[in-house]
JSON list of C-alpha atoms in Angstrom, two decimals:
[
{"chain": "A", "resi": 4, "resn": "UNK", "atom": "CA", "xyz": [-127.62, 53.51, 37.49]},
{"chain": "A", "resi": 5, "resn": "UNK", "atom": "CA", "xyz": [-126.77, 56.37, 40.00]},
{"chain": "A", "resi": 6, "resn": "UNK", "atom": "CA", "xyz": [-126.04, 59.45, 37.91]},
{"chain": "A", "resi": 7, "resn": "UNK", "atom": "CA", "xyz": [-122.81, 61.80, 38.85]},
{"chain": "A", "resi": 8, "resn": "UNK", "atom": "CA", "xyz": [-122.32, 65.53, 38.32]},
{"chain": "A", "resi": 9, "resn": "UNK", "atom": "CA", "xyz": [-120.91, 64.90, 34.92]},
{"chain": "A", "resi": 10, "resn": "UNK", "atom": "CA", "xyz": [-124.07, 63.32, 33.99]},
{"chain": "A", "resi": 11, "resn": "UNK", "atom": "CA", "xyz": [-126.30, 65.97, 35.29]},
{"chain": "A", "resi": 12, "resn": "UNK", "atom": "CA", "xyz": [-124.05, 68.66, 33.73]},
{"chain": "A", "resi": 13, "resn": "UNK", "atom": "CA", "xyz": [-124.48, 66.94, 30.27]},
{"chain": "A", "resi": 14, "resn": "UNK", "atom": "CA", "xyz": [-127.95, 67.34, 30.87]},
{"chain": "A", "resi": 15, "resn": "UNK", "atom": "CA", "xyz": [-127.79, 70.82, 31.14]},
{"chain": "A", "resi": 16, "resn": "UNK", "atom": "CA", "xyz": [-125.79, 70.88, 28.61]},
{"chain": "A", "resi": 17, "resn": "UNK", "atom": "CA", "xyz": [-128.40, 69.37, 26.41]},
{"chain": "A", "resi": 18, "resn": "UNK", "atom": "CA", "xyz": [-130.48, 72.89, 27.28]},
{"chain": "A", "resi": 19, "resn": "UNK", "atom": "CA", "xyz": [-127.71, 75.17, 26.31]},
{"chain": "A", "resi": 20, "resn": "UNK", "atom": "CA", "xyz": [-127.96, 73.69, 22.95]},
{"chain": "A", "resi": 21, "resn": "UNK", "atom": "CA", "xyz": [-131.81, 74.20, 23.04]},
{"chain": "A", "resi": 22, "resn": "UNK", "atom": "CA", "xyz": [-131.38, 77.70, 24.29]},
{"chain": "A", "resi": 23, "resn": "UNK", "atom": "CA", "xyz": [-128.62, 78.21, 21.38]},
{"chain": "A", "resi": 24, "resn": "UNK", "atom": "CA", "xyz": [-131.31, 76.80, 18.45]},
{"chain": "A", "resi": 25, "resn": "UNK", "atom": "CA", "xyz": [-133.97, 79.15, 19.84]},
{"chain": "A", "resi": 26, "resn": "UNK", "atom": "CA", "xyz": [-131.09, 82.26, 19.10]},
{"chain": "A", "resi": 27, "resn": "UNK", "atom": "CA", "xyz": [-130.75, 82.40, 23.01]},
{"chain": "A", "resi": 28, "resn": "UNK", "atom": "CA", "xyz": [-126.94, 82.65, 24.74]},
{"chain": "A", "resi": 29, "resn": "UNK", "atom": "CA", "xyz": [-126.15, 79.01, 25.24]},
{"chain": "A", "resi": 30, "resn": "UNK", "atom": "CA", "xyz": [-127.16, 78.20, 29.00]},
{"chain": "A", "resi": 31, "resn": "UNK", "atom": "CA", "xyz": [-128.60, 75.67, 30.78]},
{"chain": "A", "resi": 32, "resn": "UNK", "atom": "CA", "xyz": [-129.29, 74.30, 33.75]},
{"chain": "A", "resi": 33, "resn": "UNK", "atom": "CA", "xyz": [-130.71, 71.56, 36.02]},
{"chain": "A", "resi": 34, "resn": "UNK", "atom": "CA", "xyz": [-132.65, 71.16, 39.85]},
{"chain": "A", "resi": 35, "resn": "UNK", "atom": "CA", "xyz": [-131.68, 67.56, 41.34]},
{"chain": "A", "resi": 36, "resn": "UNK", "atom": "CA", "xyz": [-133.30, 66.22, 44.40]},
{"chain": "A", "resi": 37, "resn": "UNK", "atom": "CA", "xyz": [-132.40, 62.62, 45.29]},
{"chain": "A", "resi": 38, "resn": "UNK", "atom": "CA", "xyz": [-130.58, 61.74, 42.25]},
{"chain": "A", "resi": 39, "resn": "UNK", "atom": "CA", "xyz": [-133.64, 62.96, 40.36]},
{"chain": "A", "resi": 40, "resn": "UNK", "atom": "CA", "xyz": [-133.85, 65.83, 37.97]},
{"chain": "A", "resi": 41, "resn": "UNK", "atom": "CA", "xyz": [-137.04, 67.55, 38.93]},
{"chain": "A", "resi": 42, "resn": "UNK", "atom": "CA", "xyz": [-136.44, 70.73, 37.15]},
{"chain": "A", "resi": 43, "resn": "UNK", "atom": "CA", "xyz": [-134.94, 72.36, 33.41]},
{"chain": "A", "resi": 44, "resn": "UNK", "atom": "CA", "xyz": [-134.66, 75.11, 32.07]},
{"chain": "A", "resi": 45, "resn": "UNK", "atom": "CA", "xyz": [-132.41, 76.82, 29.36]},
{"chain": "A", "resi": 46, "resn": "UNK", "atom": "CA", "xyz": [-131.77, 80.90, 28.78]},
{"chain": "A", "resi": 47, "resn": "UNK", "atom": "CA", "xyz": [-134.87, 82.78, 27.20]},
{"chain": "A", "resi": 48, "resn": "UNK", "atom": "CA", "xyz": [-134.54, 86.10, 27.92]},
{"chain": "A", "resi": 49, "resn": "UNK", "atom": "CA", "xyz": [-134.77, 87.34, 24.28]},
{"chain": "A", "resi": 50, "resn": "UNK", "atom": "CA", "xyz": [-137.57, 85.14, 23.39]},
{"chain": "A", "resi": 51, "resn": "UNK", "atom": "CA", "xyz": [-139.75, 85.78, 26.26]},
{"chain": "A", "resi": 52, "resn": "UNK", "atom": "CA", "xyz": [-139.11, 89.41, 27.11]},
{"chain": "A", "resi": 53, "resn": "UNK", "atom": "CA", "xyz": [-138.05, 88.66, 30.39]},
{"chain": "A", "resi": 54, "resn": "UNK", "atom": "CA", "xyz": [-134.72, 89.59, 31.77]},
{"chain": "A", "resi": 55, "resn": "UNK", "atom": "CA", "xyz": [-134.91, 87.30, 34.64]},
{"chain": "A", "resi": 56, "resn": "UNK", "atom": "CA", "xyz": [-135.61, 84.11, 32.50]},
{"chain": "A", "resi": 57, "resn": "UNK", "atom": "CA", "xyz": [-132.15, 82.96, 32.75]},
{"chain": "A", "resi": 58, "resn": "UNK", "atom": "CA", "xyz": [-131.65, 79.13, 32.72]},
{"chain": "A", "resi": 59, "resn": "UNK", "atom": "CA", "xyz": [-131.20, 78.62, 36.38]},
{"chain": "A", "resi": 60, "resn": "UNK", "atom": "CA", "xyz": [-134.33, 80.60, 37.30]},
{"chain": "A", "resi": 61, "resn": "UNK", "atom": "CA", "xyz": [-136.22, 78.58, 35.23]},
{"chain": "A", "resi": 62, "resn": "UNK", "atom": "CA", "xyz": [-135.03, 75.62, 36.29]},
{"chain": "A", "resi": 63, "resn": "UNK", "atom": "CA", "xyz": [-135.70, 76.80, 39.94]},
{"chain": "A", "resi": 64, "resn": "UNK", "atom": "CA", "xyz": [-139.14, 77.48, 38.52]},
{"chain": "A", "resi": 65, "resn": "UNK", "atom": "CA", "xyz": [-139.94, 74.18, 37.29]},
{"chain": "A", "resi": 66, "resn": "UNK", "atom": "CA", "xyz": [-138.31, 72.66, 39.93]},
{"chain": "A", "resi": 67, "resn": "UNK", "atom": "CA", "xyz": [-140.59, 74.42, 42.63]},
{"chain": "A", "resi": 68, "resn": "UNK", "atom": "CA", "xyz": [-143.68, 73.53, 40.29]},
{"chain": "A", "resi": 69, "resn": "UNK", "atom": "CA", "xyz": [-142.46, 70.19, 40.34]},
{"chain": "A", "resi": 70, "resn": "UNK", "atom": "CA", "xyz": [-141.55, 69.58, 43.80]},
{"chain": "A", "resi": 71, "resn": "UNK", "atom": "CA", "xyz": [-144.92, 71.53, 45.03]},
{"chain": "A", "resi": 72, "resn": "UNK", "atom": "CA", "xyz": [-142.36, 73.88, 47.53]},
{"chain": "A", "resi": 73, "resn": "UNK", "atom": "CA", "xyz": [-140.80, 77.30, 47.03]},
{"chain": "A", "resi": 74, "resn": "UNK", "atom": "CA", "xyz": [-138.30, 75.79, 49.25]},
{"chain": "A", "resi": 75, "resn": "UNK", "atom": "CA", "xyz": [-136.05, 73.21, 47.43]},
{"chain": "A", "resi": 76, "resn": "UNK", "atom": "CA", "xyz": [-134.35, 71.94, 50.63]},
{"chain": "A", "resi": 77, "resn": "UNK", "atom": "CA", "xyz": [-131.79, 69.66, 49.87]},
{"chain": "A", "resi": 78, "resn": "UNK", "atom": "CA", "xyz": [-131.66, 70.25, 46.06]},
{"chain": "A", "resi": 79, "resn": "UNK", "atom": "CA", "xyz": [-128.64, 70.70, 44.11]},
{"chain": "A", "resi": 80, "resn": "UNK", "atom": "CA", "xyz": [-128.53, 72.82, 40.93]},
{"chain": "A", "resi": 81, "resn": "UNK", "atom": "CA", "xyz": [-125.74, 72.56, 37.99]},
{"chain": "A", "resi": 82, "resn": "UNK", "atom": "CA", "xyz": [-125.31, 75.08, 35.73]},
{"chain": "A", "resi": 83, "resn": "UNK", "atom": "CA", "xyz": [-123.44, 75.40, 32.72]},
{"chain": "A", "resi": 84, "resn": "UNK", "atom": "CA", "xyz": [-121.93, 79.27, 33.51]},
{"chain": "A", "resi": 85, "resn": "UNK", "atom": "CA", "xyz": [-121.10, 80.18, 36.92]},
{"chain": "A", "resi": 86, "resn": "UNK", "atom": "CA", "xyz": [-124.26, 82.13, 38.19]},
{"chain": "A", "resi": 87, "resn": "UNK", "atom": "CA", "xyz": [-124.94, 85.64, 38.14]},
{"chain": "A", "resi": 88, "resn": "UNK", "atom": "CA", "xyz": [-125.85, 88.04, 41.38]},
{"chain": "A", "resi": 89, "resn": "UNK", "atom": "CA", "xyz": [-129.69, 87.80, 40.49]},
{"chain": "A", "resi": 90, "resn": "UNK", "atom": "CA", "xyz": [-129.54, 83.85, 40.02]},
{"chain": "A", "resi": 91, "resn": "UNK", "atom": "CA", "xyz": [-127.24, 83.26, 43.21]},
{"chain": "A", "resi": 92, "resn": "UNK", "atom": "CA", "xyz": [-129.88, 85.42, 44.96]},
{"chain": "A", "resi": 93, "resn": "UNK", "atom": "CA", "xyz": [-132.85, 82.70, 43.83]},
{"chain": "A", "resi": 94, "resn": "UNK", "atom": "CA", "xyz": [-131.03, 79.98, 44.76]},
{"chain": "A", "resi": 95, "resn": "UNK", "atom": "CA", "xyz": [-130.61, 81.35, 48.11]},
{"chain": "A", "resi": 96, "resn": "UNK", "atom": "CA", "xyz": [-134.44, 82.28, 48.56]},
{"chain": "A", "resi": 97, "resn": "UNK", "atom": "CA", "xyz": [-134.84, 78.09, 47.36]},
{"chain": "A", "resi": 98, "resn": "UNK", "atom": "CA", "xyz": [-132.26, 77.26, 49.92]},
{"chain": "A", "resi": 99, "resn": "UNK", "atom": "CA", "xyz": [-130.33, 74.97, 47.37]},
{"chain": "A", "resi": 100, "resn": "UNK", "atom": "CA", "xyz": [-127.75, 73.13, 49.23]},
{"chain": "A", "resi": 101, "resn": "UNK", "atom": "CA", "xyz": [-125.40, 72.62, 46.36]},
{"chain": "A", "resi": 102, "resn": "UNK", "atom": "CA", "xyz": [-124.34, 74.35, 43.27]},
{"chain": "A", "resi": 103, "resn": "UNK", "atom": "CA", "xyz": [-122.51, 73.29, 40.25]},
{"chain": "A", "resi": 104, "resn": "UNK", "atom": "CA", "xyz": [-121.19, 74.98, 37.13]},
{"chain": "A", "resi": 105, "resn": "UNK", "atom": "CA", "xyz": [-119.46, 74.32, 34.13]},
{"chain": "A", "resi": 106, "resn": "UNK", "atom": "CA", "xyz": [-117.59, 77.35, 32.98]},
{"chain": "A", "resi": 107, "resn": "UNK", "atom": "CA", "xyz": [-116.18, 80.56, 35.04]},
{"chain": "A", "resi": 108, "resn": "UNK", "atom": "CA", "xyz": [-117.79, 84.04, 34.41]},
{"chain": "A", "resi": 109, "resn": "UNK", "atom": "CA", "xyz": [-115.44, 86.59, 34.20]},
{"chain": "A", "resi": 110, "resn": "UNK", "atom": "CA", "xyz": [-117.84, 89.15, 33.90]},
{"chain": "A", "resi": 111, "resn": "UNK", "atom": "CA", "xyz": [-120.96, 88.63, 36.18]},
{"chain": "A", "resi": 112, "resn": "UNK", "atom": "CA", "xyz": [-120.09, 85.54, 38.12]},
{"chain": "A", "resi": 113, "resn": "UNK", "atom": "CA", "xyz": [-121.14, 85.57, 41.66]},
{"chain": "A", "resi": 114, "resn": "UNK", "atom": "CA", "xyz": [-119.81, 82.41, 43.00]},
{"chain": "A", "resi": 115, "resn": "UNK", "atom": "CA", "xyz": [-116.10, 83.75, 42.89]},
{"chain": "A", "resi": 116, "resn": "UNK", "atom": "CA", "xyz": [-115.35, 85.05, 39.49]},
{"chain": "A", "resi": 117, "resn": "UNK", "atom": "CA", "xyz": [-116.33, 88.50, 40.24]},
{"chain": "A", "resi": 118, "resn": "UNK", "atom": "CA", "xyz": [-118.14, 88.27, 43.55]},
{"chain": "A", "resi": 119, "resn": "UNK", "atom": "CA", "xyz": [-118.71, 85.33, 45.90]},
{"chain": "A", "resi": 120, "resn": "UNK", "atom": "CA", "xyz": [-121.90, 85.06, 47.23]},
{"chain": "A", "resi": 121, "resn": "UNK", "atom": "CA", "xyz": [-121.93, 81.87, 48.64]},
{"chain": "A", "resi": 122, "resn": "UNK", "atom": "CA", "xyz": [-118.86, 82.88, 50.50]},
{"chain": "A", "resi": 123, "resn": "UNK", "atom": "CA", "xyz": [-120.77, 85.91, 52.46]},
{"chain": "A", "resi": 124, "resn": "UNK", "atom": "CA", "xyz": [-120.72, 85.33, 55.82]},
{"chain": "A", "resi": 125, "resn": "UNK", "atom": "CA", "xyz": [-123.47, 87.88, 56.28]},
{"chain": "A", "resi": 126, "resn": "UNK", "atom": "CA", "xyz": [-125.85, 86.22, 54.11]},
{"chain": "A", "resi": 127, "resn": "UNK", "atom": "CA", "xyz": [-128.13, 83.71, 56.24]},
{"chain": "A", "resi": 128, "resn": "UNK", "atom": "CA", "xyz": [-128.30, 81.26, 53.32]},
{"chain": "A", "resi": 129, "resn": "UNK", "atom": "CA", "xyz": [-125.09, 79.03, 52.50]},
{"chain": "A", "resi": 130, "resn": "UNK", "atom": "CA", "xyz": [-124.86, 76.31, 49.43]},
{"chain": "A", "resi": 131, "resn": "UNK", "atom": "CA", "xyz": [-121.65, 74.01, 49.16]},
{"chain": "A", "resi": 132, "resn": "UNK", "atom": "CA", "xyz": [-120.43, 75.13, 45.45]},
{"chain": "A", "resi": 133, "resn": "UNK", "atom": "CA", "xyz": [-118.29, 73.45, 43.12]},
{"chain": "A", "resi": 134, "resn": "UNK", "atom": "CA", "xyz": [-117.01, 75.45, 39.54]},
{"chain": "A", "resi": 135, "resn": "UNK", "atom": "CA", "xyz": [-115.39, 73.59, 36.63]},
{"chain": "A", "resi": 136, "resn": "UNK", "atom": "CA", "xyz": [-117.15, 70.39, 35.85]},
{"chain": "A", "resi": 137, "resn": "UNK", "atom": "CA", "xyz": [-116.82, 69.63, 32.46]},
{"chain": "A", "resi": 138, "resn": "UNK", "atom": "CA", "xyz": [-115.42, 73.70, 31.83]},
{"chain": "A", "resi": 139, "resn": "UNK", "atom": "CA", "xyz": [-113.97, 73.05, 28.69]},
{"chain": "A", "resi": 140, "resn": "UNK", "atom": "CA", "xyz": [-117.48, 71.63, 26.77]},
{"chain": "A", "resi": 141, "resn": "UNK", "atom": "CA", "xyz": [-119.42, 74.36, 28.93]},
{"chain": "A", "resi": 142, "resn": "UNK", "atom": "CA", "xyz": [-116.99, 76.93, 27.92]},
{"chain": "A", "resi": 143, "resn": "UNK", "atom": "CA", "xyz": [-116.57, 75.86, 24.28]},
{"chain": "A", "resi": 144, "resn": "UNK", "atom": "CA", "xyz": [-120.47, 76.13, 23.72]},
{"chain": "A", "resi": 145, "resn": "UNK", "atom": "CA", "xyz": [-120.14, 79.50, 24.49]},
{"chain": "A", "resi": 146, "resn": "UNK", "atom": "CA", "xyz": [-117.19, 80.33, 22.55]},
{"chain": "A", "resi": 147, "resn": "UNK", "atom": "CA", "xyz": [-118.44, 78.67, 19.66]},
{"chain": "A", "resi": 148, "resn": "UNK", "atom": "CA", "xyz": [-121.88, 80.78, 19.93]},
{"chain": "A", "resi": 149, "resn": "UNK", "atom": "CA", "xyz": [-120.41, 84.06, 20.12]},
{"chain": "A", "resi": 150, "resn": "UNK", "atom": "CA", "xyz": [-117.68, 83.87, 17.63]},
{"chain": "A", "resi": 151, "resn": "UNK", "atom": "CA", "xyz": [-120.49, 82.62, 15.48]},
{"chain": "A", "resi": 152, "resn": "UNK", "atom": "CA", "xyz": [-122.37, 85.75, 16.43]},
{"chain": "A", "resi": 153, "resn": "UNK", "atom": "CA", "xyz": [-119.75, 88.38, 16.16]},
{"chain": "A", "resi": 154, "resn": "UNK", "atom": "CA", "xyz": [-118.67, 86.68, 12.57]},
{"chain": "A", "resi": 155, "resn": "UNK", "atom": "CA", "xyz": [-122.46, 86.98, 11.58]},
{"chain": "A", "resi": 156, "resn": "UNK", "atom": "CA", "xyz": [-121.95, 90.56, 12.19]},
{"chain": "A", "resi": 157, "resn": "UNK", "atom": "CA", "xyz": [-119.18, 91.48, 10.32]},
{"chain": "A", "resi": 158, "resn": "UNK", "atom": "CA", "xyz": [-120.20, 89.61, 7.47]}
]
């Protein structure tokens, strides 16, 4: 069975609930080459101290392990939020030919929330990109989390 960009984005969705048991913003994402998912990862910052573990980068990281190439020619990535500046910037080094995400980022999303990236003509990399798939589960995870949160502190 041939899996579609739904598919793949439940998978990462599957990591934003990991990242949200381990206290981490809800994020994840997923590398795809050929159909294949060849690389995970979910949002750690907090837990490992690091504040460029963000899901994509680790999935770009795993992927790359994975793979045995820096270079992820041909790979697609899906990710639950739209990416940030730092995580378009990977993805650009990895020369990922697609990207897709679940929810808009008003706040820090570089693929056309805030900024565009992709669309930078001066930029030598370029990635076909595709926003909304399956928005409303991406997006509720997140609601969910921080109203949680924010309730946790006034209580």
């Amino acid at each position: 069975m041939q899996m579609n960009d739904e598919d793949f984005m439940l998978a990462a969705l599957e990591l934003a609930r990991q990242a949200e048991l381990a206290g981490e913003v809800p994020v994840g994402a997923v590398v795809v080459k050929e159909g294949e998912i060849v690389g995970r990862g979910f949002n750690a910052p907090i837990g490992r101290h690091d504040p460029s573990a963000h899901a994509e980068m680790l999935a770009l990281r795993d992927a790359a392990q994975n793979v045995g190439n820096y270079r992820l020619v041909g790979c697609e990535l899906y990710v639950t939020l739209e990416p940030c500046l730092m995580c378009v910037g990977a993805m650009f080094h990895a020369r990922i030919a697609r990207v897709v995400y679940g929810a808009s980022d008003p706040k820090t999303g570089a693929a056309g929330s805030v900024l565009n990236l992709f669309g930078e003509t001066r930029l030598n990399h370029h990635a076909e990109v595709q926003g909304g798939v399956l928005a409303a589960e991406c997006g509720s995870v997140l609601s969910q989390f921080f109203a949680a949160r924010r309730a946790r502190l006034r209580a």
